Amino acid sequence: MVLVDKKILAGGISLVSVGLVIIFYLNSSTPVWHEGMTQAQADDLLVKQQENRNYTNLAGMAAGVGFLLVLISFGARRKKGGAKTIEKDERPKDFNQN
């Protein structure tokens, strides 16, 4: 008996891993302040830092969606044979009939 849906689990694990790799890369390449920067360079640095934070947030969201897919894969088991209908031959008995 299969306890997980393997396709959803694989997709979730791949999203989590890609999201974490992107987060680690962006954290290692954060732009930093240098002494003697001009105002134009400082403004450009602030814009680059904001872009880096935005990309980090986006990668975090991707990793979060992947984690949710991993959790969903445990509840998305397929049942063999599909839905079975129950047929009743007897109707409820009416108490007024003999």
mmCIF file of C-alpha atoms in Angstrom:
data_model
loop_
_atom_site.group_PDB
_atom_site.id
_atom_site.type_symbol
_atom_site.label_atom_id
_atom_site.label_comp_id
_atom_site.label_asym_id
_atom_site.label_seq_id
_atom_site.Cartn_x
_atom_site.Cartn_y
_atom_site.Cartn_z
ATOM 1 C CA MET A 1 0.000 0.000 0.000
ATOM 2 C CA VAL A 2 1.384 3.380 -1.037
ATOM 3 C CA LEU A 3 1.380 5.876 1.806
ATOM 4 C CA VAL A 4 2.330 8.960 -0.231
ATOM 5 C CA ASP A 5 1.715 10.341 -3.695
ATOM 6 C CA LYS A 6 5.217 10.141 -5.126
ATOM 7 C CA LYS A 7 4.774 12.778 -7.846
ATOM 8 C CA ILE A 8 3.595 15.448 -5.427
ATOM 9 C CA LEU A 9 6.318 14.471 -2.947
ATOM 10 C CA ALA A 10 9.029 14.756 -5.613
ATOM 11 C CA GLY A 11 7.728 18.151 -6.722
ATOM 12 C CA GLY A 12 7.612 19.393 -3.151
ATOM 13 C CA ILE A 13 11.122 18.223 -2.354
ATOM 14 C CA SER A 14 12.467 19.834 -5.514
ATOM 15 C CA LEU A 15 10.758 23.159 -4.724
ATOM 16 C CA VAL A 16 12.108 23.145 -1.174
ATOM 17 C CA SER A 17 15.635 22.364 -2.331
ATOM 18 C CA VAL A 18 15.625 24.969 -5.131
ATOM 19 C CA GLY A 19 14.205 27.599 -2.783
ATOM 20 C CA LEU A 20 16.840 26.901 -0.135
ATOM 21 C CA VAL A 21 19.696 26.951 -2.657
ATOM 22 C CA ILE A 22 18.534 30.315 -3.991
ATOM 23 C CA ILE A 23 18.203 31.694 -0.451
ATOM 24 C CA PHE A 24 21.732 30.580 0.456
ATOM 25 C CA TYR A 25 23.136 32.061 -2.754
ATOM 26 C CA LEU A 26 21.377 35.391 -2.251
ATOM 27 C CA ASN A 27 22.517 35.592 1.365
ATOM 28 C CA SER A 28 26.125 34.984 0.349
ATOM 29 C CA SER A 29 26.038 37.650 -2.375
ATOM 30 C CA THR A 30 24.434 40.484 -0.394
ATOM 31 C CA PRO A 31 25.781 43.892 -1.489
ATOM 32 C CA VAL A 32 27.694 45.660 1.300
ATOM 33 C CA TRP A 33 28.656 49.218 2.107
ATOM 34 C CA HIS A 34 32.181 50.456 1.350
ATOM 35 C CA GLU A 35 33.982 53.459 2.807
ATOM 36 C CA GLY A 36 34.073 56.559 0.650
ATOM 37 C CA MET A 37 30.979 55.774 -1.444
ATOM 38 C CA THR A 38 29.345 58.690 -3.231
ATOM 39 C CA GLN A 39 25.662 59.456 -2.844
ATOM 40 C CA ALA A 40 24.862 57.895 -6.228
ATOM 41 C CA GLN A 41 26.710 54.719 -5.264
ATOM 42 C CA ALA A 42 24.906 54.645 -1.903
ATOM 43 C CA ASP A 43 21.528 54.986 -3.627
ATOM 44 C CA ASP A 44 22.452 52.205 -6.053
ATOM 45 C CA LEU A 45 23.537 50.033 -3.103
ATOM 46 C CA LEU A 46 20.205 50.550 -1.332
ATOM 47 C CA VAL A 47 18.316 49.567 -4.487
ATOM 48 C CA LYS A 48 20.439 46.406 -4.873
ATOM 49 C CA GLN A 49 19.907 45.478 -1.223
ATOM 50 C CA GLN A 50 16.127 45.887 -1.621
ATOM 51 C CA GLU A 51 16.160 43.720 -4.763
ATOM 52 C CA ASN A 52 18.159 41.089 -2.879
ATOM 53 C CA ARG A 53 15.618 41.091 -0.031
ATOM 54 C CA ASN A 54 12.734 40.807 -2.512
ATOM 55 C CA TYR A 55 14.338 37.833 -4.274
ATOM 56 C CA THR A 56 15.035 36.218 -0.918
ATOM 57 C CA ASN A 57 11.357 36.597 0.018
ATOM 58 C CA LEU A 58 10.317 35.080 -3.311
ATOM 59 C CA ALA A 59 12.648 32.116 -2.837
ATOM 60 C CA GLY A 60 11.292 31.678 0.695
ATOM 61 C CA MET A 61 7.758 31.549 -0.668
ATOM 62 C CA ALA A 62 8.806 28.891 -3.204
ATOM 63 C CA ALA A 63 10.369 26.824 -0.429
ATOM 64 C CA GLY A 64 7.191 27.246 1.645
ATOM 65 C CA VAL A 65 4.974 26.065 -1.200
ATOM 66 C CA GLY A 66 7.278 23.080 -1.671
ATOM 67 C CA PHE A 67 6.988 22.239 2.025
ATOM 68 C CA LEU A 68 3.190 22.397 1.750
ATOM 69 C CA LEU A 69 3.335 20.039 -1.239
ATOM 70 C CA VAL A 70 5.386 17.598 0.820
ATOM 71 C CA LEU A 71 2.747 17.713 3.551
ATOM 72 C CA ILE A 72 -0.105 17.365 1.051
ATOM 73 C CA SER A 73 1.560 14.334 -0.528
ATOM 74 C CA PHE A 74 1.011 12.381 2.693
ATOM 75 C CA GLY A 75 -2.735 12.991 2.520
ATOM 76 C CA ALA A 76 -3.179 12.518 -1.219
ATOM 77 C CA ARG A 77 -3.284 8.729 -1.319
ATOM 78 C CA ARG A 78 -5.162 7.190 -4.197
ATOM 79 C CA LYS A 79 -7.631 4.453 -3.462
ATOM 80 C CA LYS A 80 -7.574 1.406 -5.677
ATOM 81 C CA GLY A 81 -10.704 0.681 -7.657
ATOM 82 C CA GLY A 82 -12.207 4.147 -7.401
ATOM 83 C CA ALA A 83 -15.426 4.996 -5.664
ATOM 84 C CA LYS A 84 -17.733 2.071 -4.976
ATOM 85 C CA THR A 85 -21.477 2.510 -4.931
ATOM 86 C CA ILE A 86 -23.598 0.678 -2.440
ATOM 87 C CA GLU A 87 -26.820 -0.702 -3.877
ATOM 88 C CA LYS A 88 -29.706 -1.439 -1.596
ATOM 89 C CA ASP A 89 -32.372 -3.871 -2.761
ATOM 90 C CA GLU A 90 -34.726 -3.217 0.091
ATOM 91 C CA ARG A 91 -36.662 -0.061 0.621
ATOM 92 C CA PRO A 92 -37.446 1.137 4.116
ATOM 93 C CA LYS A 93 -40.514 -0.627 5.426
ATOM 94 C CA ASP A 94 -43.611 1.418 5.948
ATOM 95 C CA PHE A 95 -45.190 0.718 9.318
ATOM 96 C CA ASN A 96 -48.732 1.265 7.984
ATOM 97 C CA GLN A 97 -48.508 -1.687 5.567
ATOM 98 C CA ASN A 98 -49.035 -5.211 6.795
#
